Short mmCIF file of C-alpha atoms in Angstrom, two decimals:
data_model
loop_
_atom_site.label_atom_id
_atom_site.label_comp_id
_atom_site.label_asym_id
_atom_site.label_seq_id
_atom_site.Cartn_x
_atom_site.Cartn_y
_atom_site.Cartn_z
CA ARG A 8 35.12 3.79 19.42
CA THR A 9 34.13 2.07 22.37
CA GLY A 10 30.65 3.65 21.69
CA MET A 11 30.08 1.51 18.33
CA ILE A 12 31.52 -1.60 20.15
CA ILE A 13 28.32 -0.81 22.79
CA ALA A 14 25.90 -0.55 20.01
CA LEU A 15 27.37 -4.31 18.08
CA VAL A 16 26.73 -5.93 21.36
CA ILE A 17 23.02 -4.36 22.13
CA GLY A 18 22.51 -5.39 18.36
CA LEU A 19 23.99 -8.82 18.99
CA VAL A 20 22.18 -9.29 21.76
CA LEU A 21 19.15 -7.78 20.00
CA ASN A 22 18.95 -10.42 17.66
CA PHE A 23 20.04 -13.32 19.53
CA VAL A 24 17.08 -12.75 21.30
CA ASN A 25 15.53 -12.18 18.14
CA TYR A 26 16.07 -14.90 16.05
CA TRP A 27 15.83 -17.67 19.22
CA PHE A 28 12.50 -15.80 20.95
CA SER A 29 10.88 -14.67 18.66
CA SER A 30 7.93 -16.93 17.58
CA SER A 31 7.09 -17.40 21.13
CA ILE A 32 7.39 -13.69 21.85
CA VAL A 33 4.73 -13.36 19.33
CA LEU A 34 2.37 -15.80 20.51
CA LYS A 35 2.20 -14.10 23.87
CA VAL A 36 2.46 -10.53 22.32
CA HIS A 37 -1.03 -11.60 20.15
CA GLY A 38 -2.85 -14.33 22.40
CA ALA A 39 -2.40 -16.49 20.10
CA ARG A 40 -2.28 -20.92 20.71
CA VAL A 41 -0.47 -23.70 18.85
CA LEU A 42 -3.79 -25.66 18.08
CA GLY A 43 -3.62 -29.32 19.31
CA ASP A 44 -4.36 -32.63 16.93
CA GLY A 45 -7.98 -32.73 15.34
CA GLU A 46 -8.64 -28.56 16.24
CA LEU A 47 -9.63 -27.02 13.06
CA ALA A 48 -8.49 -29.95 11.46
CA TRP A 49 -9.58 -28.12 7.72
CA LEU A 50 -6.77 -25.62 8.47
CA GLN A 51 -4.77 -28.24 9.74
CA ASP A 52 -5.16 -30.46 6.50
CA ASP A 53 -4.64 -28.34 4.21
CA ILE A 54 -1.56 -26.63 5.55
CA ARG A 55 -0.06 -30.24 5.59
CA ASP A 56 -0.95 -31.40 1.82
CA MET A 57 0.84 -26.95 0.30
CA THR A 58 4.00 -28.54 3.25
CA THR A 59 4.49 -31.84 1.70
CA ARG A 60 4.09 -30.49 -1.75
CA ALA A 61 6.75 -28.05 -1.21
CA GLY A 62 8.63 -30.45 0.91
CA MET A 63 8.82 -28.45 4.18
CA PRO A 64 7.87 -29.71 7.77
CA MET A 65 4.48 -29.03 9.25
CA PRO A 66 4.86 -25.88 11.23
CA LYS A 67 3.11 -25.62 14.10
CA VAL A 68 -0.28 -23.86 13.71
CA ALA A 69 -1.65 -20.65 16.20
CA PHE A 70 -5.23 -19.37 16.33
CA ILE A 71 -5.33 -16.20 17.03
CA ASP A 72 -9.11 -15.21 18.69
CA LYS A 73 -9.40 -11.38 17.37
CA PRO A 74 -11.39 -10.04 15.08
CA ALA A 75 -9.45 -8.44 12.80
CA PRO A 76 -7.91 -9.99 10.15
CA ASN A 77 -4.39 -11.55 10.22
CA ALA A 78 -1.74 -14.38 9.37
CA PHE A 79 1.25 -14.43 9.77
CA ALA A 80 4.07 -16.64 10.17
CA THR A 81 6.87 -17.25 13.03
CA GLY A 82 10.14 -19.04 14.07
CA ARG A 83 13.29 -19.44 13.84
CA SER A 84 13.29 -22.30 11.06
CA PRO A 85 11.43 -23.58 8.82
CA LYS A 86 11.33 -26.98 11.75
CA HIS A 87 10.86 -24.46 14.29
CA ALA A 88 7.93 -22.02 12.38
CA VAL A 89 4.33 -21.25 13.63
CA VAL A 90 2.18 -19.77 11.54
CA ALA A 91 -0.98 -18.37 13.11
CA ILE A 92 -4.40 -17.54 11.40
CA THR A 93 -7.42 -15.04 13.59
CA GLN A 94 -10.71 -15.48 13.79
CA GLY A 95 -11.52 -12.37 11.51
CA ALA A 96 -9.68 -14.30 9.02
CA LEU A 97 -11.42 -17.41 9.41
CA ASP A 98 -14.48 -15.65 8.99
CA VAL A 99 -13.75 -13.42 6.36
CA LEU A 100 -12.55 -16.01 3.69
CA ASP A 101 -13.50 -18.69 2.05
CA ARG A 102 -11.18 -21.73 2.83
CA ARG A 103 -9.79 -21.74 -1.01
CA GLN A 104 -9.18 -18.10 -0.09
CA VAL A 105 -7.59 -19.34 3.64
CA ARG A 106 -5.07 -22.64 2.02
CA ALA A 107 -3.92 -18.58 -0.69
CA VAL A 108 -3.38 -16.42 2.59
CA MET A 109 -1.49 -19.50 4.08
CA GLY A 110 0.35 -20.51 1.04
CA HIS A 111 1.57 -16.96 1.65
CA GLU A 112 2.79 -17.44 5.18
CA LEU A 113 4.37 -21.10 3.98
CA ALA A 114 6.33 -18.67 1.66
CA HIS A 115 7.64 -16.74 4.41
CA VAL A 116 8.98 -19.66 6.11
CA LYS A 117 10.39 -21.88 3.12
CA ASN A 118 12.68 -18.33 2.20
CA ARG A 119 13.45 -18.07 5.79
CA ASP A 120 12.10 -14.51 5.85
CA MET A 121 11.82 -14.52 9.81
CA LEU A 122 15.96 -15.29 9.84
CA THR A 123 16.28 -12.32 7.41
CA MET A 124 13.67 -9.49 9.08
CA THR A 125 15.30 -10.54 12.38
CA LEU A 126 18.95 -10.12 11.08
CA VAL A 127 17.53 -6.62 9.43
CA ALA A 128 15.78 -4.78 12.16
CA GLY A 129 18.96 -5.55 14.94
CA ALA A 130 21.47 -4.08 12.11
CA VAL A 131 18.69 -1.14 12.50
CA SER A 132 18.98 -1.57 16.27
CA ALA A 133 22.59 -1.53 16.17
CA ILE A 134 22.42 1.88 14.58
CA GLY A 135 19.11 2.92 15.41
CA PHE A 136 22.08 3.74 19.72
CA ILE A 137 24.48 4.72 17.61
CA ALA A 138 23.09 7.52 16.49
CA MET A 139 21.86 7.96 19.70
CA MET A 140 25.01 8.02 20.60
CA LEU A 141 26.48 10.45 18.20
CA ARG A 142 23.40 13.34 18.96
CA TRP A 143 24.34 13.04 22.60
CA GLY A 144 27.93 13.39 21.89
CA ALA A 145 26.51 16.28 20.50
CA ILE A 146 24.66 17.61 22.26
CA PHE A 147 27.09 17.29 25.09
CA GLY A 148 30.66 18.01 23.20
CA GLY A 149 31.37 14.34 22.49
CA SER A 150 34.55 15.06 21.05
CA SER A 151 37.43 17.99 20.97
CA ASP A 152 39.68 19.76 18.48
CA ASP A 153 42.93 17.44 19.10
CA GLU A 154 40.46 14.35 18.50
CA GLY A 155 39.89 15.63 14.97
CA GLY A 156 36.93 17.67 16.10
CA GLY A 157 34.70 16.94 13.39
CA ASN A 158 31.12 19.73 12.44
CA PHE A 159 28.44 19.91 15.48
CA LEU A 160 26.03 20.46 12.88
CA ALA A 161 27.24 17.26 10.50
CA LEU A 162 27.56 15.44 13.06
CA LEU A 163 24.16 15.56 14.28
CA ALA A 164 22.74 15.46 10.83
CA VAL A 165 24.12 11.99 10.49
CA ALA A 166 22.74 11.21 13.98
CA ILE A 167 19.33 12.67 12.54
CA PHE A 168 19.55 10.95 8.97
CA ALA A 169 20.56 7.83 10.20
CA PRO A 170 18.17 5.71 11.99
CA LEU A 171 15.83 6.99 9.07
CA ILE A 172 18.08 5.51 6.33
CA ALA A 173 18.42 2.48 7.94
CA MET A 174 14.38 2.31 8.38
CA LEU A 175 13.74 3.10 5.09
CA VAL A 176 15.79 0.06 3.72
CA GLN A 177 13.94 -1.93 6.59
CA MET A 178 11.45 -0.82 4.61
CA ALA A 179 12.53 -1.86 1.60
CA ILE A 180 13.00 -5.25 2.70
CA SER A 181 10.45 -5.97 3.96
CA ARG A 182 8.52 -5.44 0.41
CA THR A 183 11.28 -7.92 -1.20
CA ARG A 184 10.43 -10.11 1.21
CA GLU A 185 6.45 -9.93 0.81
CA TYR A 186 6.73 -9.53 -2.49
CA GLY A 187 8.57 -12.86 -3.20
CA ALA A 188 6.50 -14.54 -0.59
CA ASP A 189 3.46 -13.86 -2.99
#
């Protein structure tokens, strides 16, 4: 019971940090910088047009000076969202395609997919932590017979398969959110 409470607390702390600081962490990891007024004006104009039509607040727009084509959305809510795109994407896509990609990212913002995936990631982290504790408990004899003992192999199987199942659920939810944004 104590281990599950510890795992729950760790999961809640991870969710809190992910929810409040995810956009700044993600932007720093990718070396992104938020664009100022007039920088890539056509891109900001297109995003402003799409957000106006969708009835959304204008997110910050970030640029990543890397050759790999990529774009993503981050932030804890539509009011605190950031959409980012790499130089690689701008090099290989025409303006219409960039609008489509950024529209996809804005759909993630509108549907609050960052919140959904933050909660799922926190739950998966908590399950992983519980499974790790179960594995160590199984290895070092974490329960005695007078506590209800249990089967060592069953305990080990749960400890191994629980995080795998949790990761599969996380991937399924992620794919569902991607299809929804499309």
